[in-house]
Each structure stands twice: as structure tokens, then as C-alpha cells.
Coordinates of C-alpha atoms in Angstrom, one line a residue:
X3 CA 94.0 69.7 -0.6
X4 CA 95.1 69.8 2.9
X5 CA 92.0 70.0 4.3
X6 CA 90.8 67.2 2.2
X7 CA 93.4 65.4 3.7
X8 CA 92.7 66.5 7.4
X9 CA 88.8 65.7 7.0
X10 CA 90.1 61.6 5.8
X11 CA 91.7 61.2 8.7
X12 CA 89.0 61.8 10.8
X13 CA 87.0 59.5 8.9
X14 CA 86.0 56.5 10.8
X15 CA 87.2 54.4 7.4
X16 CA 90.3 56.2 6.5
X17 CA 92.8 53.7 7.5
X18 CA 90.5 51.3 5.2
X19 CA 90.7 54.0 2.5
X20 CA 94.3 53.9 2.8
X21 CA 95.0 50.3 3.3
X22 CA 93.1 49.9 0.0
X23 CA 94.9 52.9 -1.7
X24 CA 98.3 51.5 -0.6
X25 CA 97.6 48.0 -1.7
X26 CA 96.6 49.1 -5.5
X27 CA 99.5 51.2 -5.7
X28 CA 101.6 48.2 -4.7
X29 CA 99.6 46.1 -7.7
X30 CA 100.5 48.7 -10.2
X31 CA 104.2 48.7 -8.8
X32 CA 104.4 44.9 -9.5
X33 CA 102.8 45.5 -12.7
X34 CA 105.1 48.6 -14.0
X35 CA 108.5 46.0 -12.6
X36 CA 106.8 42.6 -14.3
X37 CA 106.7 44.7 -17.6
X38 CA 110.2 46.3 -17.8
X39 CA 111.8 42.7 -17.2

């Protein structure tokens, strides 16, 4: 797992990886708040 990690980073698209990751995680955020209101 760590490693998996380590190896990302040094990917020359991580932080595209990550900026995608991060914004569906924020999606499903506003979708998990929209629905308990």
C-alpha cells in the first residue's frame, strides 16, 4: 500500500490523479449532504 503510494507520487500525473480523486470525493460529499436534508 505504501509503496503504491510512493510510486504515485513520482508519477508525472499524480497531482492530476489526485486533483480528480479529490474533486469526486467532494461530488459525493455534496451528494451524501443534498440527501440527508
Amino acid at each position: 500500500m505504501v509503496k503504491n503510494i510512493l510510486s504515485i507520487k513520482h508519477s508525472p500525473d499524480s497531482w492530476q490523479l489526485k486533483e480528480k480523486f479529490d474533486s469526486d470525493n467532494q461530488e459525493k460529499l455534496a451528494e451524501t449532504k443534498s440527501r440527508q436534508n
